[in-house]
Amino acid sequence: MLRQGLGGNQGWTRQWRNPDPRPDYDMIIIGGGGHGLATAYYLAKNHGVRNIAVLEKGWLGGGNVGRNTTIVRANYYLPGNSEFYSHSLKLWEGLAQDLNYNVMLSQRGVVSLFHSDGQRDAFVRRGNAMINQGDDAVLLDRRALRELLPYLDYDNGRFPIYGGLLHPRGGTARHDAVAWGYARAADQRGVDLVQNCEVTGIDIENGKVRGVQTSRGAIRASKVGIVVAGRSGQVAAMAGMRLPVESHILQAFVTEGLKPVIDHVISFGMGHFYISQSDKGGLVFGGDLDFYASYAQRGNLPRVEQVMEAGMTLMPMIGQARVLRSWGGIMDMTPDGSPIIDKTATEGLYLNCGWCYGGFKAVPGSGYSFAHLMATDQHHAPAARFRLERFRTGIGLMDEEGTGSQHNLH
Ligand SMILES: Cc1cc2nc3c(=O)[nH]c(=O)nc-3n(C[C@H](O)[C@H](O)[C@H](O)COP(=O)(O)OP(=O)(O)OC[C@H]3O[C@@H](n4cnc5c(N)ncnc54)[C@H](O)[C@@H]3O)c2cc1C
């Protein structure tokens, strides 16, 4: 870096190759988002599979992996989710060393606020589940919380803050660095990252996958993984599948750069609102889904209004900040709010989707477990409950928020 700095930054080389697709691979990953890139990396690193193509219809990192609010945490309650996110957080903690890429993991602590006795009891249970899982949780009463986060409005008559559940190891990471780090490390192990290559069909013969049709021609492979987040329903339909997934928009917002003021991730318990401050100083925040199915990557004004109102309710001081940008991403929402990592009825065709609005923190764990499944045909223990079948049988549903199949209550 020193040499480049002194030399006018003229000598940097490409971080990964830009290959044309070959006609044949051992495995194809459809989708060059966080989960697809991580899957390719762990296939190469953990299982020695190197003859892989990641096919991305746009550019690497142009999907949700570069659009999220970067929160990383392992504060899930239910068995099935709890061990998976715990595994993923441990991978996060070694990721910069593993990829030799600064993913800027900042374990600044995630605080989930509660506003009633009932909500506090629910957080006590959640905190105990986290501790049982080996993760960390600290219950803060109102006084302790006021010392930690003095700028919140504690005296709001409508939503008084009773306290918060602190998850010290939670925090944020730099989202595009995660995509680039996995991309470079996969490329270094021989994986072909093929951009501007849209998959338009999946070739199946006698119940076995044979390859894919793309905007750059047919490509053969005996194993194909679908990892396309908000486009999961469309791509699975190419293999004749109808998924229990709806695509919805989620918006995010960032303000102009400010001096350091918010040194945690804070999530409001009486509305879907959460906020943190980026390393560049912008306040990064978001709220609920827009609540109509769509493939647009931008949202609507009523949700903008709701998010701003929630922010002002929680910390009136942010009314002083100017919002610089807002954007949207396409969420693959499942009825129980939990993901799918599974085989399909077609031999050699695998599915990874349903991450809803929480899939960034899952990137390392999901890639690790999906690579394990694709390479060995065995489910990886931490992700073993993410079966597609649960939506048909009703057995093993994981309803993290206790809100049933109501999307708008997740
Ligand atoms: C506003 C917002 C805030 C969020 N905040 C958080 C957060 O704070 N914490 C958290 O954990 N999660 C968060 N998420 C969720 C998280 O970003 C996603 O769950 C996760 O990124 C999805 O996985 P991915 O990275 O693989 O998706 P993507 O990056 O969307 O990757 C899928 C890729 O598939 C490609 N593709 C689609 N169709 C095809 C095709 N036919 N052929 C080839 N390629 C195709 C797409 O172009 C895309 O690049 C947020 C999401 C949004 C939008």
CSV table of C-alpha atoms and ligand atoms in Angstrom, one decimal:
chain,number,residue,atom,x,y,z
A,1,MET,CA,0.0,0.0,0.0
A,2,LEU,CA,2.9,2.3,0.9
A,3,ARG,CA,4.5,1.6,-2.5
A,4,GLN,CA,1.2,2.3,-4.3
A,5,GLY,CA,0.6,5.5,-2.4
A,6,LEU,CA,4.0,6.8,-3.3
A,7,GLY,CA,3.6,5.7,-6.9
A,8,GLY,CA,0.3,7.5,-7.5
A,9,ASN,CA,-1.8,4.3,-7.2
A,10,GLN,CA,-1.0,3.4,-10.8
A,11,GLY,CA,0.2,-0.1,-10.2
A,12,TRP,CA,-2.9,-1.9,-8.8
A,13,THR,CA,-3.8,-5.1,-10.6
A,14,ARG,CA,-7.3,-6.6,-11.0
A,15,GLN,CA,-8.7,-8.2,-7.9
A,16,TRP,CA,-10.2,-11.1,-10.0
A,17,ARG,CA,-10.1,-12.2,-13.6
A,18,ASN,CA,-13.0,-11.5,-15.9
A,19,PRO,CA,-13.2,-14.8,-17.8
A,20,ASP,CA,-15.6,-15.8,-20.6
A,21,PRO,CA,-17.7,-18.8,-19.6
A,22,ARG,CA,-16.4,-22.3,-20.6
A,23,PRO,CA,-18.9,-24.8,-22.0
A,24,ASP,CA,-18.4,-27.3,-19.1
A,25,TYR,CA,-17.9,-27.1,-15.3
A,26,ASP,CA,-18.2,-29.5,-12.4
A,27,MET,CA,-20.5,-27.1,-10.6
A,28,ILE,CA,-22.4,-23.9,-11.4
A,29,ILE,CA,-23.5,-21.3,-8.8
A,30,ILE,CA,-26.3,-19.1,-10.1
A,31,GLY,CA,-26.0,-15.7,-8.5
A,32,GLY,CA,-22.9,-13.7,-7.6
A,33,GLY,CA,-24.2,-12.2,-4.4
A,34,GLY,CA,-22.7,-12.7,-0.9
A,35,HIS,CA,-24.2,-16.3,-0.6
A,36,GLY,CA,-23.1,-17.4,-4.1
A,37,LEU,CA,-19.6,-16.1,-3.8
A,38,ALA,CA,-19.2,-17.5,-0.3
A,39,THR,CA,-20.5,-20.9,-1.5
A,40,ALA,CA,-17.9,-21.0,-4.4
A,41,TYR,CA,-15.1,-20.0,-2.0
A,42,TYR,CA,-15.9,-22.7,0.6
A,43,LEU,CA,-16.4,-25.3,-2.2
A,44,ALA,CA,-12.9,-24.5,-3.4
A,45,LYS,CA,-11.3,-24.1,0.0
A,46,ASN,CA,-13.0,-26.8,2.1
A,47,HIS,CA,-13.9,-29.4,-0.5
A,48,GLY,CA,-11.2,-29.0,-3.2
A,49,VAL,CA,-13.8,-28.3,-6.0
A,50,ARG,CA,-12.2,-25.8,-8.2
A,51,ASN,CA,-13.9,-26.3,-11.6
A,52,ILE,CA,-16.8,-23.9,-10.7
A,53,ALA,CA,-18.5,-21.0,-12.4
A,54,VAL,CA,-20.4,-18.3,-10.5
A,55,LEU,CA,-22.9,-16.9,-13.1
A,56,GLU,CA,-24.0,-13.4,-12.3
A,57,LYS,CA,-26.5,-11.5,-14.5
A,58,GLY,CA,-25.2,-8.1,-13.5
A,59,TRP,CA,-22.0,-7.2,-11.6
A,60,LEU,CA,-20.7,-8.8,-8.5
A,61,GLY,CA,-22.1,-7.1,-5.4
A,62,GLY,CA,-24.8,-5.3,-7.3
A,63,GLY,CA,-27.6,-7.1,-5.5
A,64,ASN,CA,-28.6,-7.2,-1.8
A,65,VAL,CA,-25.1,-7.9,-0.7
A,66,GLY,CA,-24.2,-4.3,-1.6
A,67,ARG,CA,-27.5,-2.8,-0.5
A,68,ASN,CA,-28.0,-3.9,3.0
A,69,THR,CA,-27.5,-2.1,6.3
A,70,THR,CA,-24.6,-4.4,7.2
A,71,ILE,CA,-25.8,-5.6,10.6
A,72,VAL,CA,-24.1,-8.8,11.8
A,73,ARG,CA,-25.5,-10.6,14.9
A,74,ALA,CA,-26.2,-14.0,16.5
A,75,ASN,CA,-29.2,-13.1,18.7
A,76,TYR,CA,-31.7,-15.7,17.4
A,77,TYR,CA,-34.0,-17.6,19.7
A,78,LEU,CA,-35.2,-20.8,18.2
A,79,PRO,CA,-33.3,-24.0,17.8
A,80,GLY,CA,-32.4,-24.3,14.2
A,81,ASN,CA,-31.7,-20.6,13.8
A,82,SER,CA,-29.7,-20.2,17.0
A,83,GLU,CA,-26.9,-22.6,16.1
A,84,PHE,CA,-26.7,-21.5,12.5
A,85,TYR,CA,-26.2,-17.8,13.2
A,86,SER,CA,-23.8,-18.6,16.1
A,87,HIS,CA,-21.7,-20.6,13.6
A,88,SER,CA,-21.9,-17.7,11.1
A,89,LEU,CA,-20.8,-15.1,13.6
A,90,LYS,CA,-17.7,-17.3,14.5
A,91,LEU,CA,-16.8,-17.4,10.8
A,92,TRP,CA,-17.2,-13.6,10.7
A,93,GLU,CA,-14.8,-13.2,13.5
A,94,GLY,CA,-12.0,-14.9,11.5
A,95,LEU,CA,-13.1,-13.7,8.1
A,96,ALA,CA,-10.6,-10.9,7.5
A,97,GLN,CA,-7.7,-13.3,8.2
A,98,ASP,CA,-9.2,-16.1,6.3
A,99,LEU,CA,-9.8,-14.0,3.1
A,100,ASN,CA,-6.8,-11.7,3.7
A,101,TYR,CA,-9.2,-8.9,3.1
A,102,ASN,CA,-10.4,-6.2,5.5
A,103,VAL,CA,-14.1,-6.8,5.8
A,104,MET,CA,-14.2,-4.1,8.5
A,105,LEU,CA,-16.1,-6.2,11.1
A,106,SER,CA,-16.9,-3.9,13.9
A,107,GLN,CA,-18.3,-5.7,17.0
A,108,ARG,CA,-19.7,-2.5,18.5
A,109,GLY,CA,-22.7,-4.3,20.1
A,110,VAL,CA,-26.3,-4.6,19.0
A,111,VAL,CA,-29.0,-3.3,21.4
A,112,SER,CA,-32.6,-4.4,21.1
A,113,LEU,CA,-34.9,-2.1,23.0
A,114,PHE,CA,-37.9,-3.2,25.0
A,115,HIS,CA,-40.9,-1.1,25.9
A,116,SER,CA,-43.1,-3.2,28.1
A,117,ASP,CA,-42.9,-5.9,30.9
A,118,GLY,CA,-44.0,-8.5,28.4
A,119,GLN,CA,-41.4,-7.5,25.9
A,120,ARG,CA,-38.7,-7.6,28.6
A,121,ASP,CA,-39.7,-11.1,29.5
A,122,ALA,CA,-39.4,-12.2,25.9
A,123,PHE,CA,-36.0,-10.6,25.7
A,124,VAL,CA,-34.9,-12.4,28.9
A,125,ARG,CA,-35.9,-15.7,27.3
A,126,ARG,CA,-34.0,-14.8,24.1
A,127,GLY,CA,-30.9,-13.7,26.0
A,128,ASN,CA,-30.9,-17.0,27.9
A,129,ALA,CA,-31.2,-18.9,24.7
A,130,MET,CA,-28.3,-16.9,23.3
A,131,ILE,CA,-26.2,-17.7,26.3
A,132,ASN,CA,-27.1,-21.4,26.2
A,133,GLN,CA,-25.9,-21.4,22.6
A,134,GLY,CA,-22.6,-20.0,23.7
A,135,ASP,CA,-23.2,-16.4,22.5
A,136,ASP,CA,-23.3,-13.3,24.6
A,137,ALA,CA,-26.3,-11.4,26.0
A,138,VAL,CA,-26.6,-8.7,28.7
A,139,LEU,CA,-29.9,-7.4,29.9
A,140,LEU,CA,-29.7,-3.6,30.6
A,141,ASP,CA,-32.3,-1.8,32.7
A,142,ARG,CA,-33.4,1.7,31.9
A,143,ARG,CA,-30.6,3.3,34.0
A,144,ALA,CA,-27.8,1.3,32.5
A,145,LEU,CA,-29.2,1.9,29.1
A,146,ARG,CA,-29.4,5.6,29.6
A,147,GLU,CA,-25.7,5.6,30.5
A,148,LEU,CA,-24.9,3.7,27.3
A,149,LEU,CA,-27.2,5.5,24.9
A,150,PRO,CA,-28.0,8.9,26.5
A,151,TYR,CA,-29.4,10.4,23.2
A,152,LEU,CA,-32.6,8.2,23.1
A,153,ASP,CA,-35.9,9.7,24.1
A,154,TYR,CA,-36.6,7.8,27.3
A,155,ASP,CA,-39.6,9.9,28.3
A,156,ASN,CA,-41.7,9.4,25.3
A,157,GLY,CA,-45.1,8.8,26.8
A,158,ARG,CA,-46.3,6.5,24.1
A,159,PHE,CA,-43.3,4.2,23.8
A,160,PRO,CA,-41.3,4.5,27.1
A,161,ILE,CA,-38.0,2.6,26.9
A,162,TYR,CA,-37.8,0.0,29.7
A,163,GLY,CA,-34.4,-1.3,28.8
A,164,GLY,CA,-32.5,-3.2,26.2
A,165,LEU,CA,-30.9,-6.5,25.4
A,166,LEU,CA,-27.2,-6.0,24.5
A,167,HIS,CA,-25.5,-8.5,22.2
A,168,PRO,CA,-21.8,-7.3,22.6
A,169,ARG,CA,-20.4,-9.4,19.8
A,170,GLY,CA,-22.9,-8.1,17.3
A,171,GLY,CA,-22.1,-5.2,15.1
A,172,THR,CA,-21.5,-4.3,11.4
A,173,ALA,CA,-19.2,-5.2,8.6
A,174,ARG,CA,-18.4,-3.5,5.3
A,175,HIS,CA,-20.8,-5.1,2.8
A,176,ASP,CA,-19.1,-4.6,-0.5
A,177,ALA,CA,-15.7,-5.6,1.0
A,178,VAL,CA,-17.3,-8.9,2.0
A,179,ALA,CA,-18.4,-9.5,-1.6
A,180,TRP,CA,-15.0,-8.4,-3.0
A,181,GLY,CA,-13.1,-10.4,-0.4
A,182,TYR,CA,-14.9,-13.7,-1.2
A,183,ALA,CA,-14.7,-12.9,-4.9
A,184,ARG,CA,-10.9,-12.4,-4.9
A,185,ALA,CA,-10.3,-15.5,-2.7
A,186,ALA,CA,-12.6,-17.7,-4.9
A,187,ASP,CA,-10.9,-16.4,-8.0
A,188,GLN,CA,-7.5,-17.1,-6.5
A,189,ARG,CA,-8.6,-20.7,-6.1
A,190,GLY,CA,-9.5,-21.0,-9.8
A,191,VAL,CA,-13.3,-20.3,-9.6
A,192,ASP,CA,-14.6,-18.5,-12.8
A,193,LEU,CA,-16.6,-15.4,-11.8
A,194,VAL,CA,-18.7,-14.7,-14.9
A,195,GLN,CA,-20.5,-11.3,-14.9
A,196,ASN,CA,-23.2,-10.1,-17.3
A,197,CYS,CA,-24.3,-13.7,-17.7
A,198,GLU,CA,-28.0,-14.2,-17.0
A,199,VAL,CA,-29.3,-17.7,-16.5
A,200,THR,CA,-32.4,-18.1,-18.6
A,201,GLY,CA,-33.1,-21.8,-18.3
A,202,ILE,CA,-32.1,-24.9,-16.4
A,203,ASP,CA,-31.5,-28.1,-18.4
A,204,ILE,CA,-32.9,-31.2,-16.8
A,205,GLU,CA,-32.9,-34.8,-18.3
A,206,ASN,CA,-34.4,-37.8,-16.7
A,207,GLY,CA,-34.7,-36.0,-13.3
A,208,LYS,CA,-31.1,-34.9,-13.3
A,209,VAL,CA,-29.7,-31.5,-13.9
A,210,ARG,CA,-27.4,-31.2,-17.0
A,211,GLY,CA,-26.6,-27.5,-17.0
A,212,VAL,CA,-28.0,-24.1,-17.7
A,213,GLN,CA,-29.0,-21.9,-20.6
A,214,THR,CA,-27.6,-18.3,-20.3
A,215,SER,CA,-27.4,-15.1,-22.2
A,216,ARG,CA,-23.9,-16.2,-23.1
A,217,GLY,CA,-24.8,-19.7,-24.3
A,218,ALA,CA,-25.4,-23.1,-22.8
A,219,ILE,CA,-23.1,-24.3,-20.0
A,220,ARG,CA,-23.0,-27.9,-18.8
A,221,ALA,CA,-22.6,-29.0,-15.2
A,222,SER,CA,-23.8,-32.0,-13.1
A,223,LYS,CA,-24.4,-29.8,-10.0
A,224,VAL,CA,-26.1,-26.5,-10.0
A,225,GLY,CA,-26.9,-24.2,-7.0
A,226,ILE,CA,-29.6,-21.6,-7.1
A,227,VAL,CA,-28.5,-18.6,-4.9
A,228,VAL,CA,-30.3,-15.6,-6.3
A,229,ALA,CA,-32.0,-14.0,-3.3
A,230,GLY,CA,-35.0,-11.9,-4.5
A,231,ARG,CA,-35.1,-13.7,-7.8
A,232,SER,CA,-35.4,-17.2,-6.3
A,233,GLY,CA,-39.0,-17.7,-7.4
A,234,GLN,CA,-38.2,-16.9,-11.0
A,235,VAL,CA,-35.1,-19.0,-11.3
A,236,ALA,CA,-36.6,-22.0,-9.5
A,237,ALA,CA,-39.6,-21.8,-11.9
A,238,MET,CA,-37.0,-22.6,-14.7
A,239,ALA,CA,-36.8,-26.0,-13.0
A,240,GLY,CA,-40.5,-26.3,-12.7
A,241,MET,CA,-40.6,-25.4,-9.0
A,242,ARG,CA,-43.0,-23.1,-7.2
A,243,LEU,CA,-41.4,-21.8,-4.0
A,244,PRO,CA,-43.0,-20.7,-0.8
A,245,VAL,CA,-41.2,-17.3,-1.3
A,246,GLU,CA,-42.6,-13.9,-2.0
A,247,SER,CA,-40.3,-11.1,-3.2
A,248,HIS,CA,-40.7,-7.8,-1.4
A,249,ILE,CA,-38.9,-4.5,-1.3
A,250,LEU,CA,-36.8,-3.4,1.7
A,251,GLN,CA,-35.5,0.2,1.8
A,252,ALA,CA,-32.5,1.7,3.5
A,253,PHE,CA,-31.4,5.2,4.1
A,254,VAL,CA,-28.1,7.1,4.8
A,255,THR,CA,-27.5,10.6,6.0
A,256,GLU,CA,-24.7,13.0,5.3
A,257,GLY,CA,-21.5,12.2,7.3
A,258,LEU,CA,-21.6,13.3,10.9
A,259,LYS,CA,-19.1,13.2,13.8
A,260,PRO,CA,-19.2,10.0,15.7
A,261,VAL,CA,-22.4,9.9,17.7
A,262,ILE,CA,-24.0,6.4,17.6
A,263,ASP,CA,-21.5,3.8,18.6
A,264,HIS,CA,-23.8,0.7,18.7
A,265,VAL,CA,-26.5,-0.8,16.4
A,266,ILE,CA,-29.8,0.1,18.0
A,267,SER,CA,-33.1,-1.5,17.2
A,268,PHE,CA,-36.4,0.0,18.2
A,269,GLY,CA,-38.8,-2.4,19.9
A,270,MET,CA,-42.1,-0.7,19.1
A,271,GLY,CA,-41.7,-0.3,15.3
A,272,HIS,CA,-39.5,-1.9,12.8
A,273,PHE,CA,-36.6,0.7,12.9
A,274,TYR,CA,-32.9,0.2,13.4
A,275,ILE,CA,-29.9,2.5,13.1
A,276,SER,CA,-26.1,2.5,13.2
A,277,GLN,CA,-23.4,4.9,12.1
A,278,SER,CA,-21.0,4.0,9.3
A,279,ASP,CA,-17.3,4.5,9.4
A,280,LYS,CA,-17.7,7.4,7.0
A,281,GLY,CA,-20.1,9.0,9.5
A,282,GLY,CA,-23.4,8.5,7.8
A,283,LEU,CA,-26.3,7.3,9.9
A,284,VAL,CA,-27.5,4.1,8.2
A,285,PHE,CA,-31.1,3.1,9.0
A,286,GLY,CA,-34.1,1.2,7.8
A,287,GLY,CA,-37.5,-0.1,8.8
A,288,ASP,CA,-40.1,-2.4,7.5
A,289,LEU,CA,-40.8,-4.0,4.1
A,290,ASP,CA,-42.9,-2.0,1.6
A,291,PHE,CA,-45.5,-4.8,1.8
A,292,TYR,CA,-46.3,-5.4,-1.8
A,293,ALA,CA,-44.6,-8.0,-3.9
A,294,SER,CA,-42.2,-6.4,-6.4
A,295,TYR,CA,-38.9,-6.8,-8.2
A,296,ALA,CA,-38.1,-3.1,-8.1
A,297,GLN,CA,-35.0,-2.0,-6.3
A,298,ARG,CA,-36.5,1.2,-5.0
A,299,GLY,CA,-39.3,1.7,-2.6
A,300,ASN,CA,-42.3,4.0,-2.0
A,301,LEU,CA,-42.9,7.2,-0.1
A,302,PRO,CA,-45.3,5.9,2.6
A,303,ARG,CA,-42.5,3.7,4.0
A,304,VAL,CA,-40.1,6.6,3.8
A,305,GLU,CA,-42.4,8.6,6.0
A,306,GLN,CA,-42.9,5.7,8.5
A,307,VAL,CA,-39.2,5.1,8.9
A,308,MET,CA,-38.5,8.8,9.4
A,309,GLU,CA,-41.3,9.0,12.0
A,310,ALA,CA,-39.9,6.0,13.9
A,311,GLY,CA,-36.4,7.5,13.9
A,312,MET,CA,-37.7,10.8,15.2
A,313,THR,CA,-39.7,9.1,17.9
A,314,LEU,CA,-36.7,7.1,19.1
A,315,MET,CA,-34.1,9.9,18.9
A,316,PRO,CA,-35.4,13.3,18.0
A,317,MET,CA,-31.9,14.6,17.4
A,318,ILE,CA,-31.7,12.8,14.1
A,319,GLY,CA,-34.2,15.3,12.7
A,320,GLN,CA,-31.2,17.6,12.3
A,321,ALA,CA,-29.4,15.3,9.9
A,322,ARG,CA,-30.0,15.4,6.1
A,323,VAL,CA,-30.8,12.2,4.3
A,324,LEU,CA,-28.4,11.7,1.4
A,325,ARG,CA,-29.6,8.6,-0.3
A,326,SER,CA,-32.2,5.8,-0.1
A,327,TRP,CA,-32.4,2.6,-2.1
A,328,GLY,CA,-34.2,-0.7,-2.1
A,329,GLY,CA,-33.4,-4.4,-2.4
A,330,ILE,CA,-35.5,-7.4,-3.2
A,331,MET,CA,-36.1,-9.7,-0.3
A,332,ASP,CA,-36.9,-13.4,-0.6
A,333,MET,CA,-39.5,-13.7,2.2
A,334,THR,CA,-40.5,-17.1,3.5
A,335,PRO,CA,-43.7,-17.7,5.5
A,336,ASP,CA,-41.8,-18.5,8.7
A,337,GLY,CA,-39.1,-15.9,8.3
A,338,SER,CA,-36.4,-18.6,8.1
A,339,PRO,CA,-34.2,-19.7,5.1
A,340,ILE,CA,-34.0,-22.7,2.9
A,341,ILE,CA,-30.7,-24.6,2.3
A,342,ASP,CA,-31.7,-27.9,0.7
A,343,LYS,CA,-31.6,-30.3,-2.2
A,344,THR,CA,-34.5,-30.3,-4.7
A,345,ALA,CA,-36.4,-33.1,-6.3
A,346,THR,CA,-34.1,-32.8,-9.3
A,347,GLU,CA,-30.8,-34.6,-8.8
A,348,GLY,CA,-27.9,-32.3,-8.7
A,349,LEU,CA,-30.0,-29.1,-8.3
A,350,TYR,CA,-29.7,-27.3,-4.9
A,351,LEU,CA,-31.5,-24.4,-3.4
A,352,ASN,CA,-30.3,-21.6,-1.1
A,353,CYS,CA,-32.9,-18.8,-0.5
A,354,GLY,CA,-35.5,-17.3,1.9
A,355,TRP,CA,-33.1,-15.1,3.8
A,356,CYS,CA,-35.7,-12.5,4.2
A,357,TYR,CA,-34.2,-9.2,5.4
A,358,GLY,CA,-31.5,-11.0,7.5
A,359,GLY,CA,-29.2,-12.7,5.1
A,360,PHE,CA,-26.1,-10.5,5.2
A,361,LYS,CA,-25.0,-11.8,8.6
A,362,ALA,CA,-25.7,-15.3,7.2
A,363,VAL,CA,-23.2,-14.9,4.3
A,364,PRO,CA,-20.3,-16.9,5.8
A,365,GLY,CA,-22.5,-19.6,7.5
A,366,SER,CA,-24.7,-20.0,4.5
A,367,GLY,CA,-21.8,-20.3,2.0
A,368,TYR,CA,-20.1,-22.8,4.3
A,369,SER,CA,-23.2,-25.0,4.8
A,370,PHE,CA,-24.3,-24.8,1.2
A,371,ALA,CA,-20.9,-25.8,-0.1
A,372,HIS,CA,-21.0,-28.7,2.3
A,373,LEU,CA,-24.4,-29.8,1.0
A,374,MET,CA,-23.4,-29.4,-2.6
A,375,ALA,CA,-20.0,-31.2,-2.2
A,376,THR,CA,-21.1,-34.1,0.0
A,377,ASP,CA,-24.9,-34.3,-0.5
A,378,GLN,CA,-25.1,-34.3,3.4
A,379,HIS,CA,-26.7,-31.5,5.3
A,380,HIS,CA,-24.3,-29.5,7.4
A,381,ALA,CA,-25.3,-29.7,11.1
A,382,PRO,CA,-25.8,-26.0,11.8
A,383,ALA,CA,-28.1,-25.6,8.8
A,384,ALA,CA,-29.8,-29.0,8.9
A,385,ARG,CA,-33.2,-27.6,9.8
A,386,PHE,CA,-33.5,-25.3,6.8
A,387,ARG,CA,-35.5,-27.8,4.8
A,388,LEU,CA,-37.9,-26.9,2.0
A,389,GLU,CA,-40.2,-29.8,3.0
A,390,ARG,CA,-41.3,-28.0,6.2
A,391,PHE,CA,-43.7,-25.8,4.1
A,392,ARG,CA,-45.4,-28.9,2.8
A,393,THR,CA,-45.5,-31.0,6.0
A,394,GLY,CA,-45.9,-28.3,8.5
A,395,ILE,CA,-43.2,-30.0,10.6
A,396,GLY,CA,-40.1,-28.1,11.7
A,397,LEU,CA,-41.4,-24.6,11.0
A,398,MET,CA,-39.2,-22.0,12.5
A,399,ASP,CA,-41.2,-19.0,13.5
A,400,GLU,CA,-38.6,-16.7,15.0
A,401,GLU,CA,-40.9,-13.8,15.7
A,402,GLY,CA,-43.9,-15.8,16.8
A,403,THR,CA,-46.0,-14.2,14.1
A,404,GLY,CA,-47.0,-17.2,12.0
A,405,SER,CA,-47.3,-16.8,8.3
A,406,GLN,CA,-48.1,-13.1,8.4
A,407,HIS,CA,-45.4,-11.4,6.3
A,408,ASN,CA,-46.3,-8.0,7.7
A,409,LEU,CA,-45.6,-9.2,11.2
A,410,HIS,CA,-42.2,-10.6,10.6
B,1,LIG,C1,-32.1,-2.5,2.5
B,1,LIG,C2,-31.6,-3.8,3.0
B,1,LIG,C3,-31.1,-3.9,4.3
B,1,LIG,C4,-30.7,-5.1,4.8
B,1,LIG,N1,-30.1,-5.1,6.0
B,1,LIG,C5,-29.5,-6.3,6.4
B,1,LIG,C6,-28.8,-6.3,7.6
B,1,LIG,O1,-28.6,-5.2,8.3
B,1,LIG,N2,-28.3,-7.5,8.1
B,1,LIG,C7,-28.5,-8.6,7.4
B,1,LIG,O2,-28.1,-9.7,7.9
B,1,LIG,N3,-29.2,-8.6,6.2
B,1,LIG,C8,-29.7,-7.5,5.7
B,1,LIG,N4,-30.3,-7.5,4.5
B,1,LIG,C9,-30.5,-8.8,3.8
B,1,LIG,C10,-29.4,-9.2,3.0
B,1,LIG,O3,-28.8,-8.2,2.3
B,1,LIG,C11,-29.8,-10.4,2.0
B,1,LIG,O4,-30.6,-11.3,2.7
B,1,LIG,C12,-28.6,-11.1,1.4
B,1,LIG,O5,-27.7,-10.1,0.9
B,1,LIG,C13,-29.2,-11.9,0.2
B,1,LIG,O6,-28.2,-12.8,-0.3
B,1,LIG,P1,-27.1,-12.4,-1.4
B,1,LIG,O7,-26.1,-11.5,-0.9
B,1,LIG,O8,-26.6,-13.6,-2.0
B,1,LIG,O9,-28.1,-11.6,-2.4
B,1,LIG,P2,-27.8,-10.8,-3.7
B,1,LIG,O10,-26.6,-9.9,-3.5
B,1,LIG,O11,-29.0,-10.1,-4.2
B,1,LIG,O12,-27.3,-11.9,-4.8
B,1,LIG,C14,-28.2,-12.6,-5.7
B,1,LIG,C15,-27.6,-12.4,-7.1
B,1,LIG,O13,-28.3,-13.2,-8.0
B,1,LIG,C16,-28.2,-12.5,-9.2
B,1,LIG,N5,-29.2,-13.2,-10.1
B,1,LIG,C17,-30.6,-13.1,-10.0
B,1,LIG,N6,-31.2,-13.8,-11.0
B,1,LIG,C18,-30.2,-14.2,-11.8
B,1,LIG,C19,-30.1,-15.0,-13.0
B,1,LIG,N7,-31.2,-15.4,-13.6
B,1,LIG,N8,-28.9,-15.3,-13.5
B,1,LIG,C20,-27.7,-14.9,-12.9
B,1,LIG,N9,-27.7,-14.2,-11.8
B,1,LIG,C21,-28.9,-13.9,-11.2
B,1,LIG,C22,-28.5,-11.1,-8.9
B,1,LIG,O14,-28.2,-10.2,-9.9
B,1,LIG,C23,-27.8,-10.9,-7.6
B,1,LIG,O15,-26.5,-10.4,-7.8
B,1,LIG,C24,-30.8,-6.3,4.0
B,1,LIG,C25,-31.3,-6.2,2.7
B,1,LIG,C26,-31.7,-4.9,2.2
B,1,LIG,C27,-32.2,-4.8,0.8
